[in-house]
Coordinates of C-alpha atoms in Angstrom, one line a residue:
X1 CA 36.1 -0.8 -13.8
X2 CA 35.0 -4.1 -15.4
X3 CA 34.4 -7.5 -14.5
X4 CA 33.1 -7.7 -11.6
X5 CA 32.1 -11.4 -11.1
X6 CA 29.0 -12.0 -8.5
X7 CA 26.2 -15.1 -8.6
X8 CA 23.4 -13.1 -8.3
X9 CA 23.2 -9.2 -9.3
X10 CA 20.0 -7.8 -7.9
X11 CA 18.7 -4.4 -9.7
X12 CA 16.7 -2.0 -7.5
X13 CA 17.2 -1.6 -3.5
X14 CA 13.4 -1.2 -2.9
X15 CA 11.5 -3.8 -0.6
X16 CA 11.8 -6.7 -2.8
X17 CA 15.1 -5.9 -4.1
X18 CA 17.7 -5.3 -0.6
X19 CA 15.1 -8.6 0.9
X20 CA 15.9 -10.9 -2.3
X21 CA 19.5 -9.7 -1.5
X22 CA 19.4 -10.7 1.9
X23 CA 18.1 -14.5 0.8
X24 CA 20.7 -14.6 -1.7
X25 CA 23.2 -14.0 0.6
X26 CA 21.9 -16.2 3.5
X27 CA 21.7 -18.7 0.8
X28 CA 26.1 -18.5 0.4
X29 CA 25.0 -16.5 -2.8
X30 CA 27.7 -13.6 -3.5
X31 CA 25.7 -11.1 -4.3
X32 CA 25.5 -7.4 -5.2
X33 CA 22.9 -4.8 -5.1
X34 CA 22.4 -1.8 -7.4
X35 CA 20.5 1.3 -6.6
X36 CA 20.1 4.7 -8.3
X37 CA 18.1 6.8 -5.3
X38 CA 18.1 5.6 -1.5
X39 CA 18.5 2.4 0.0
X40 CA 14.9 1.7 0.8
X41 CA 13.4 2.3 -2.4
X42 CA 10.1 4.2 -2.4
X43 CA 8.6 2.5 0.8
X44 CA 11.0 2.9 3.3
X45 CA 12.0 6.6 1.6
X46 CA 8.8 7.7 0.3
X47 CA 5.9 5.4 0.9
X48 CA 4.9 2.9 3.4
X49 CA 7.0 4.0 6.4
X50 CA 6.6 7.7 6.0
X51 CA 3.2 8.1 5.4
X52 CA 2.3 5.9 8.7
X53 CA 4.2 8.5 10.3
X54 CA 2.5 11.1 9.6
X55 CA -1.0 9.0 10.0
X56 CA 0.2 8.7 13.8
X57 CA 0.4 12.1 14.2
X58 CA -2.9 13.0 12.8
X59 CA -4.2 10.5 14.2
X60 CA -2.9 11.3 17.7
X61 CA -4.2 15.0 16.7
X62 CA -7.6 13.9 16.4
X63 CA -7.7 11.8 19.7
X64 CA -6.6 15.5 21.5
X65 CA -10.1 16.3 19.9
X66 CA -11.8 13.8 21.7
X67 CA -10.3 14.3 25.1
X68 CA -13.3 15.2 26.9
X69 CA -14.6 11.8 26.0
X70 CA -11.9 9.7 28.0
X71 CA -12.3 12.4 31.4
X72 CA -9.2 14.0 30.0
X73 CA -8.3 17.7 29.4
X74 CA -6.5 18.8 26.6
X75 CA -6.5 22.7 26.0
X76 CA -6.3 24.3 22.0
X77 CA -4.7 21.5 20.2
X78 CA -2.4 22.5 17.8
X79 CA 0.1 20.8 15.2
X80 CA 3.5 22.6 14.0
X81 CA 3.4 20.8 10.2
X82 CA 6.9 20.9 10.1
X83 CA 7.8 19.4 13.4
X84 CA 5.3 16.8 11.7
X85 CA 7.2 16.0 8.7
X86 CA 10.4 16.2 10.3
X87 CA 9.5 13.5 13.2
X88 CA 8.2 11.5 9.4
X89 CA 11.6 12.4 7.7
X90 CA 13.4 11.2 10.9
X91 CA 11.7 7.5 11.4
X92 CA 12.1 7.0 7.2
X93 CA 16.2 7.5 7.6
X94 CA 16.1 5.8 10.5
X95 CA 15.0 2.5 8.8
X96 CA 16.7 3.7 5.5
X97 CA 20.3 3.1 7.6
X98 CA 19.0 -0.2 8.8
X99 CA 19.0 -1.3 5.3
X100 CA 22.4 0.0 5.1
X101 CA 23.3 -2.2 7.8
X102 CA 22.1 -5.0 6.9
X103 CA 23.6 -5.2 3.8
X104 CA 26.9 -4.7 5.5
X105 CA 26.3 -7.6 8.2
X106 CA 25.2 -10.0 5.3
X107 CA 28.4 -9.2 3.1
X108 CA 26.4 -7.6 0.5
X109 CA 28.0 -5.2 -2.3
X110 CA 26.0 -2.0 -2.8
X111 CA 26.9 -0.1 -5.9
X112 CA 25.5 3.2 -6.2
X113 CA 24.2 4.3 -9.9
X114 CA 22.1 3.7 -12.7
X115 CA 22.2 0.0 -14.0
X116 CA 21.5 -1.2 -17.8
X117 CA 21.5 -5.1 -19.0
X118 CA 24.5 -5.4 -21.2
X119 CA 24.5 -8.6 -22.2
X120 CA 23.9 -12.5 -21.1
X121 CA 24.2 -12.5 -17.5
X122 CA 26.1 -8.7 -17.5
X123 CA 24.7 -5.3 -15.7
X124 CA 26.7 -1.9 -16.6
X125 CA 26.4 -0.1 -14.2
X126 CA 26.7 4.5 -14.0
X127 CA 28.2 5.7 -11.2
X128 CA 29.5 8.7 -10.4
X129 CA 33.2 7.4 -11.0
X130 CA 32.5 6.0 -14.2
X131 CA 31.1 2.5 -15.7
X132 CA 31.0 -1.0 -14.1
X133 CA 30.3 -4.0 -15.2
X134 CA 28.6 -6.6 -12.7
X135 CA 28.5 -10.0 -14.2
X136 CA 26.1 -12.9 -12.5
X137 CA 24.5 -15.8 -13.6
X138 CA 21.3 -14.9 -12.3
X139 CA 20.0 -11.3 -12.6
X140 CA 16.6 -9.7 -10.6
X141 CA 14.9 -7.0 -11.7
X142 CA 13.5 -4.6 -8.8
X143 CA 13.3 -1.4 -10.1
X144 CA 9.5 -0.6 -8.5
X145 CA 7.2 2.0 -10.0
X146 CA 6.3 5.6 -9.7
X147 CA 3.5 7.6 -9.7
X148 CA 1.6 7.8 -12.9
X149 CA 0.7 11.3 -14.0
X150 CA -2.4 12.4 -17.0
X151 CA -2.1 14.7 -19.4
X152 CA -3.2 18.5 -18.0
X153 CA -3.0 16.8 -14.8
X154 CA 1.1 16.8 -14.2
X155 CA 2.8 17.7 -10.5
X156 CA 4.4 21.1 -10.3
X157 CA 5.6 20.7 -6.8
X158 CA 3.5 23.6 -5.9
X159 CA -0.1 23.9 -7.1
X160 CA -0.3 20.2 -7.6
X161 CA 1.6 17.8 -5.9
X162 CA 2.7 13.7 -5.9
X163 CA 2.7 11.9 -2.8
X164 CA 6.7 13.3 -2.7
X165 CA 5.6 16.5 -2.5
X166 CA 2.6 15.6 -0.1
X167 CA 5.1 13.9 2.5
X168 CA 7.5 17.1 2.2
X169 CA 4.7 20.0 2.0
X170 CA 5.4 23.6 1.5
X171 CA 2.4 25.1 3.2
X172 CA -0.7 23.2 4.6
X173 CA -3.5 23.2 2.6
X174 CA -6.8 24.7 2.9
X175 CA -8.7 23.4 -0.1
X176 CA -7.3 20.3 -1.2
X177 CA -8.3 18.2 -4.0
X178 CA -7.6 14.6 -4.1
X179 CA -7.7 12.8 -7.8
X180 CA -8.2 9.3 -6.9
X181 CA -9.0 7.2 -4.0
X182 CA -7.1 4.5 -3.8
X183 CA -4.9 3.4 -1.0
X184 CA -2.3 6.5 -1.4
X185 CA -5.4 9.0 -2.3
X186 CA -7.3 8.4 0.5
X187 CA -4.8 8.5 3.1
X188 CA -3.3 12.0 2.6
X189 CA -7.3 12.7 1.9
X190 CA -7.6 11.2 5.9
X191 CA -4.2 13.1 6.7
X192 CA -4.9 16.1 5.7
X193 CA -8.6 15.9 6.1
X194 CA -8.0 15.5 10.0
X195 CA -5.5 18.5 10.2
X196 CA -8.0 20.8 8.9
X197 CA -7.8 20.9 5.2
X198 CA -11.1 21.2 3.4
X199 CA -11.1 17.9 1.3
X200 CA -12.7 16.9 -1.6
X201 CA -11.7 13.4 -3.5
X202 CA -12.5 12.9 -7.0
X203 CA -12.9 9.0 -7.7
X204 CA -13.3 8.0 -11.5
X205 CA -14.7 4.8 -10.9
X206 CA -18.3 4.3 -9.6
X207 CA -17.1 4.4 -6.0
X208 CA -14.0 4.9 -3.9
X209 CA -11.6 2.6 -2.7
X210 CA -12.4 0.6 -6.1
X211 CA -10.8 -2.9 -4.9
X212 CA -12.6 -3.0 -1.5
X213 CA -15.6 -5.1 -1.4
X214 CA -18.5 -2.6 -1.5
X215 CA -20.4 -2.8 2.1
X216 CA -16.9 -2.0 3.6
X217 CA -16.3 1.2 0.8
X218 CA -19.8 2.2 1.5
X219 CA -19.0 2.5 5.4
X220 CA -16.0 4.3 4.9
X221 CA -17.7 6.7 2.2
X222 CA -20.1 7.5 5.2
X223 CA -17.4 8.1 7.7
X224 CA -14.9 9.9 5.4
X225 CA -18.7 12.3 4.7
X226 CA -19.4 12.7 9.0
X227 CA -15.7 14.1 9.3
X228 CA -16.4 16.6 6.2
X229 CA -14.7 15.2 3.4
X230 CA -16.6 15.9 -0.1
X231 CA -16.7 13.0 -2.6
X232 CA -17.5 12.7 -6.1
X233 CA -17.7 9.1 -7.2
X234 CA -18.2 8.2 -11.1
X235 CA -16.1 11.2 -11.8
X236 CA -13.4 12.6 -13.4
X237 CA -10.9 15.9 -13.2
X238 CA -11.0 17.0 -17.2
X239 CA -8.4 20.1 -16.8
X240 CA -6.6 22.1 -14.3
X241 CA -6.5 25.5 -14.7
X242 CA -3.7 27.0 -12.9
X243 CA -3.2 30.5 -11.5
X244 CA -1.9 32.4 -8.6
X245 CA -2.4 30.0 -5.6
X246 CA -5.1 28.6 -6.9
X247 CA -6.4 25.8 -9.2
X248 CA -9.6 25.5 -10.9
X249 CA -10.8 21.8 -10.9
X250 CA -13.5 21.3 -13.8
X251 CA -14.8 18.1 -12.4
X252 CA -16.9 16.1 -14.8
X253 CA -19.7 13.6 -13.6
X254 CA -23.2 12.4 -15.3
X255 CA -22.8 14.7 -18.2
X256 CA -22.5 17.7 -15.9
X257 CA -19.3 20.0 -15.5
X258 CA -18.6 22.1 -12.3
X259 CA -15.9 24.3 -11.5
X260 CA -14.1 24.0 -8.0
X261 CA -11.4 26.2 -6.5
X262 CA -8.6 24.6 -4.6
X263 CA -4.8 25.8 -3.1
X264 CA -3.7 22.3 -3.7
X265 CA -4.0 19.3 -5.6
X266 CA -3.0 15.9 -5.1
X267 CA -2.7 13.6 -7.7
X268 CA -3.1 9.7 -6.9
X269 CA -4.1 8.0 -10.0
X270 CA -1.8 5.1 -10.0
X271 CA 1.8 4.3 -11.0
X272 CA 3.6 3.0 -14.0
X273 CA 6.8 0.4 -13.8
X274 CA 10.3 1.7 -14.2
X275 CA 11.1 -0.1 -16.7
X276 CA 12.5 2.2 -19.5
X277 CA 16.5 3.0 -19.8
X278 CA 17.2 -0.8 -18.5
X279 CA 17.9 -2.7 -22.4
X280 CA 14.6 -4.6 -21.4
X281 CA 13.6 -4.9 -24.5
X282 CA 17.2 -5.6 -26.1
X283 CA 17.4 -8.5 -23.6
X284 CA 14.3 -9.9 -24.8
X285 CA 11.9 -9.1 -22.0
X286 CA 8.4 -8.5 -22.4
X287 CA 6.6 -5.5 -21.0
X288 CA 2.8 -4.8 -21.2
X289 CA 1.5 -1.6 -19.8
X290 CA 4.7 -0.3 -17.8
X291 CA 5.0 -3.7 -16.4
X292 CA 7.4 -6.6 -17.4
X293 CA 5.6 -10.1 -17.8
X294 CA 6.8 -12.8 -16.2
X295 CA 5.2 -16.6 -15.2
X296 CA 3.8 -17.4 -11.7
X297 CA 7.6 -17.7 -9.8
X298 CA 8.9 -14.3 -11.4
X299 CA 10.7 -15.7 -14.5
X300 CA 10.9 -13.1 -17.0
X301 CA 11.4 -15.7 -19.9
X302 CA 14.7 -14.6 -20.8
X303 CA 17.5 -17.4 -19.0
X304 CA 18.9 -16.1 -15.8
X305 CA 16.7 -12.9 -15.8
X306 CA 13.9 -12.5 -12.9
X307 CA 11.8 -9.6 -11.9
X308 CA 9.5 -8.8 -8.4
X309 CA 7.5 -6.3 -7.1
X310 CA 5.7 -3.6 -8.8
X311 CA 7.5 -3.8 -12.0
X312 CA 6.3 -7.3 -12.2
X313 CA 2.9 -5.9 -11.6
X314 CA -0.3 -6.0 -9.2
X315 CA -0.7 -6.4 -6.2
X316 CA 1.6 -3.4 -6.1
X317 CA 2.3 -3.8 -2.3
X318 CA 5.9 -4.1 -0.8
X319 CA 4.9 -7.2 1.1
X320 CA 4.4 -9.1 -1.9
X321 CA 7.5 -7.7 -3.1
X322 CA 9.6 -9.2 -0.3
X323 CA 7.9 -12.2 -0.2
X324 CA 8.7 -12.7 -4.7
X325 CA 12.1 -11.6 -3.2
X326 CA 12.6 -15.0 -0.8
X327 CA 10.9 -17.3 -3.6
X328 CA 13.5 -16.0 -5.9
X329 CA 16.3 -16.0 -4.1
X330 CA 15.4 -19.6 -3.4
X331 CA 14.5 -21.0 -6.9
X332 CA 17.9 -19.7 -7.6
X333 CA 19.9 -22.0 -5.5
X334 CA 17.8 -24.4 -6.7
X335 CA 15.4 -25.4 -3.7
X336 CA 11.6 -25.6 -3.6
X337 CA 9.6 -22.2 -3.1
X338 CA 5.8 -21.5 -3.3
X339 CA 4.7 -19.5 -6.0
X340 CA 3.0 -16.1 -4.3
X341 CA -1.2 -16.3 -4.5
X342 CA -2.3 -12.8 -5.0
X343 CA -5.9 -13.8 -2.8
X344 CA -3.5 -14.4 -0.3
X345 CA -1.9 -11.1 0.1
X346 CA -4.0 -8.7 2.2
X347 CA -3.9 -4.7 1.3
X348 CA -4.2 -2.2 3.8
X349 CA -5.3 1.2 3.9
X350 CA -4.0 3.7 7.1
X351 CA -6.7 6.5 6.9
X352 CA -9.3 6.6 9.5
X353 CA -11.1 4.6 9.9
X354 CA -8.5 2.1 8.6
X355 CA -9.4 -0.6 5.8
X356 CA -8.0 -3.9 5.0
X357 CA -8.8 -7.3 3.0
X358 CA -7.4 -10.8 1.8
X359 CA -9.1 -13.2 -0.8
X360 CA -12.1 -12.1 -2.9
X361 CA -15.1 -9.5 -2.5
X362 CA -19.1 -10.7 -1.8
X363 CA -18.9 -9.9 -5.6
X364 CA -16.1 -11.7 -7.1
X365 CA -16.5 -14.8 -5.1
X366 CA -20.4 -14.7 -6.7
X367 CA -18.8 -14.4 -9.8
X368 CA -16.6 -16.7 -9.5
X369 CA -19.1 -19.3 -9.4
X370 CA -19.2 -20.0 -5.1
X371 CA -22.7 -20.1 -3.4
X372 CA -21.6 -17.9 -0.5
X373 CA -22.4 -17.8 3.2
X374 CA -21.3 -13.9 4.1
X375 CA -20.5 -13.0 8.2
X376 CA -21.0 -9.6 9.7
X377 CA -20.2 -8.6 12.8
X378 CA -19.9 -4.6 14.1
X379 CA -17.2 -3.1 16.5
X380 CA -20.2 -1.9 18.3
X381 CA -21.2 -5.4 19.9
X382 CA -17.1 -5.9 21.1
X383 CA -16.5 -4.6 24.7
X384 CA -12.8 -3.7 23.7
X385 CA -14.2 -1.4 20.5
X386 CA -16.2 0.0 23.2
X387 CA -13.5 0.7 26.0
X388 CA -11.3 2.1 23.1
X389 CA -13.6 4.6 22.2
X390 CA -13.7 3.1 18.1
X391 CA -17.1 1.5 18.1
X392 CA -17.6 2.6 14.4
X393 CA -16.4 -0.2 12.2
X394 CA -17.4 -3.7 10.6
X395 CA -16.0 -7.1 10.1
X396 CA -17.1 -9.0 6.8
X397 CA -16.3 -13.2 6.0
X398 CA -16.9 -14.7 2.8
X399 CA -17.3 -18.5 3.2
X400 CA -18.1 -21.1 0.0
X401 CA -21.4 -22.3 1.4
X402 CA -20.5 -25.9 -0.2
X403 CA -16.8 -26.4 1.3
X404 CA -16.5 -24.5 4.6
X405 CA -13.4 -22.5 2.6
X406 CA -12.4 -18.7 3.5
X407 CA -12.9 -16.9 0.2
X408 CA -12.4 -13.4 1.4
X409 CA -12.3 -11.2 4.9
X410 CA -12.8 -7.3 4.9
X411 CA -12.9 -4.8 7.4
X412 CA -13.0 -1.3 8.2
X413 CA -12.7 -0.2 11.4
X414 CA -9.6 0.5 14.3
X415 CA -6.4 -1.4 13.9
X416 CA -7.8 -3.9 11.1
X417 CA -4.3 -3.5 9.4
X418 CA -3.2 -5.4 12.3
X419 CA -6.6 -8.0 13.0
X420 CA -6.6 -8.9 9.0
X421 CA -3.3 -11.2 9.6
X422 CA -5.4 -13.9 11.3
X423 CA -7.4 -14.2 8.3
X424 CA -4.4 -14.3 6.2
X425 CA -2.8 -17.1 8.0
X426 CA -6.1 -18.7 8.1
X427 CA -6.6 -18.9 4.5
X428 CA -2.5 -19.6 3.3
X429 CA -3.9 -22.8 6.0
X430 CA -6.2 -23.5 3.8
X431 CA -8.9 -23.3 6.6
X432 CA -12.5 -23.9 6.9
X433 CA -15.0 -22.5 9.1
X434 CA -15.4 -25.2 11.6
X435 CA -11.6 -24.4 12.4
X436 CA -11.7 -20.9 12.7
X437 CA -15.1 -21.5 14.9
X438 CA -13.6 -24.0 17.0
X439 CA -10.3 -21.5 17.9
X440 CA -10.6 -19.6 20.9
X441 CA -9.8 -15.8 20.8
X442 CA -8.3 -13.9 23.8
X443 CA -11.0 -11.6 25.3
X444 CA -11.2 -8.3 25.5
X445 CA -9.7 -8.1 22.3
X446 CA -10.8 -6.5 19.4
X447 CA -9.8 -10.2 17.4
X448 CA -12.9 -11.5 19.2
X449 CA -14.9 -9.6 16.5
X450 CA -12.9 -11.9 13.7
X451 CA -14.4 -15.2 15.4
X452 CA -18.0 -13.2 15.4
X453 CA -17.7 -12.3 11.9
X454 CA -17.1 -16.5 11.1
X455 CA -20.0 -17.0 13.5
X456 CA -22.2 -14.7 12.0
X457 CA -21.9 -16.5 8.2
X458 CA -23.4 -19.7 10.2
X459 CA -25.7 -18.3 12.1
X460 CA -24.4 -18.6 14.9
X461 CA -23.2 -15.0 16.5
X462 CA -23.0 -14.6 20.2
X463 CA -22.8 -10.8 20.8
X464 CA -25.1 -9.2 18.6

């Protein structure tokens, strides 16, 4: 079937792709949606939505624990693992038809297969009853990424596992090793950490969660160590040797070799763009690293030809993703759209205690050349922390001592997924300090500790 004649073609059904659809269609676009896999992509499917499901769980698990604290009763906690991954399978489809619907309600044409650029402004398309060709002015390129896998170090599905195989497991560990500790690492190092999994995470830069500023890592180094977790920092995993249900880790660090024993193995040591089998570079589209390049709004260079989200690299978050998604969309019927600022774009991290951040580290803001004023405030002088039971956690501003301007927030602590939005609004505002000081925060909240951590970098902290 040939000729199929759209506006805008969008490749990829992940975050950034079924949201750019949406725009394009809200826009009076007629537009039409490719996707190889799931509706979803790898967040909705695999990633983002799934893994906070089973974070609830464990997290739920380890509040039974700590019963007796609140004047409550809970006798032998247990877990069934795969009444847990089923309840996480269940809320993942649940939002995977949503997407489904939506693309209905906004008119949009999914076409399920495997899509190539053919041409100026023409997408061939595989599906399972033969070739299509899509044609549109405008084309955007959302394929998203995957996880990246080393030499010696590749999944098996049953020794060593991806994140897929993680969210779907086969057994529940007992010794688990965990090869890198960024966002995904850590949090099925917290899941399964909490379960009852003897942990250990291998980090090969000089200390985990490598983006964090370093006070907040350092604080979640020490409460990932109180709950039992073992971490080498400044370290790497040279070679897996694999036998019967077990692996031999030989972990290298300071010149030093030792051999571990593990049941299972995670890998997390990044991802790579999926960029090969789509006539990138036939089309004239650069790629550097896994990753095509484009400019500052998404444009790949090549007329017509735009690409978001992870393939168009870091932040490899699907909120930036959807957001490149809307600014597209919008360039391409020609209106006015912002250009996404990465130090506007918080990251979060779900393990326990939870992380998250916007704008630059103590570090890079020094670097950077700002004289800094730096807030701190702890969950342990805020009397909802306290009536929660979470007083273990701190809140961290960077201020440019000259200007008044929010350079960065960080925190570790309860619910700072959801507290680090007030910061993010607050710098996309542009603010100062005298701003956020002068706002008033509802009380008891655990936001209250936000306006502390501002009051702290001036001197001026109420509570502790």
């Amino acid at each position: 079937m040939a000729g199929d004649k759209f506006d805008v073609v969008v490749i990829g059904a992940g975050p950034g792709g079924y949201v750019a659809a949406i725009r394009c269609a809200q826009l009076g676009l007629k537009t039409a949606v490719v996707e190889r896999e799931h509706l979803g992509g790898i967040c909705l499917n695999w990633g983002c939505i799934p893994t906070k499901a089973l974070l609830r769980s464990s997290e739920v698990f380890h509040l039974f624990h700590r019963a007796k604290e609140f004047g409550l009763s809970v006798e032998n906690p247990s877990f069934d693992l795969d009444a847990v991954v089923k309840r996480s399978r269940k809320v993942a489809g649940q939002l995977t038809g949503g997407v489904g619907h939506l693309m209905k309600k906004n008119k949009i044409e999914v076409v399920m297969g495997t899509a190539k650029l053919a041409g100026k402004g023409k997408v061939a398309v595989k599906t399972d009853k033969g070739e299509r060709t899509l044609e549109a002015k405008d084309v955007i390129l959302a394929t998203g990424a995957r996880a990246r896998e080393l030499p010696g170090l590749e999944a098996d599905g049953d020794l060593v596992w991806t994140y897929k195989h993680a969210l779907q497991p086969k057994r529940m560990p007992k010794k688990l090793l965990v090869i890198g500790s960024g966002a995904i690492g850590i949090e099925f190092a917290s899941f399964y950490n909490t379960l009852g999994a003897e942990t250990t995470v291998v980090e090969v830069m000089e200390r985990i969660l490598p983006v964090e500023d370093e006070e907040i890592a350092t604080f979640a180094k020490k409460a990932f160590e109180k709950q039992g977790m073992k971490i080498f920092e400044g370290a790497k995993v040279a070679k897996l040797d694999r036998g019967k249900g077990k692996v031999t880790a030989h972990i290298e660090k300071g010149g030093k070799t030792e051999q571990l024993e593990f049941d299972t193995v995670i890998s997390a040591v990044g991802i790579v763009g999926n960029v090969e089998g789509l006539g990138l570079e036939e089309a004239g589209v650069k790629v550097d690293r896994t990753h095509v390049v484009t400019d500052k709004h998404c444009r790949t260079g090549v007329p017509g030809l735009w690409a978001i989200g992870d393939i168009a690299g870091a932040p490899w978050l699907a909120h930036k993703a959807m957001h490149e998604g809307v600014m597209v969309a919008e360039l391409i019927k020609g209106q006015e759209a912002h250009a996404t600022d990465p130090l506007n774009i918080a990251g979060c991290t779900y393990c326990h205690p939870q992380i998250a951040s916007v704008g630059l580290t103590e570090a890079k803001a020094k670097a950077a050349g700002h004289e800094v004023k730096v807030g701190r405030f702890p969950f342990i002088g805020n009397g909802k922390a306290i009536a929660l039971g979470e007083p273990e956690g701190l809140i961290k501003t960077v201020f440019d001592a000259r200007t008044g301007e929010l350079l960065g927030a960080h925190m570790v602590g309860a619910e700072v997924t959801e507290l680090i939005q007030g910061y993010v609004v607050g710098k996309t505002l542009e603010t100062t300090e005298a701003e956020l000081i002068a706002t008033v925060f509802p009380h008891p909240t655990l936001s209250e500790m936000m306006h502390e951590g501002v009051l702290a970098a001036y001197g001026k902290t109420l509570h502790f």
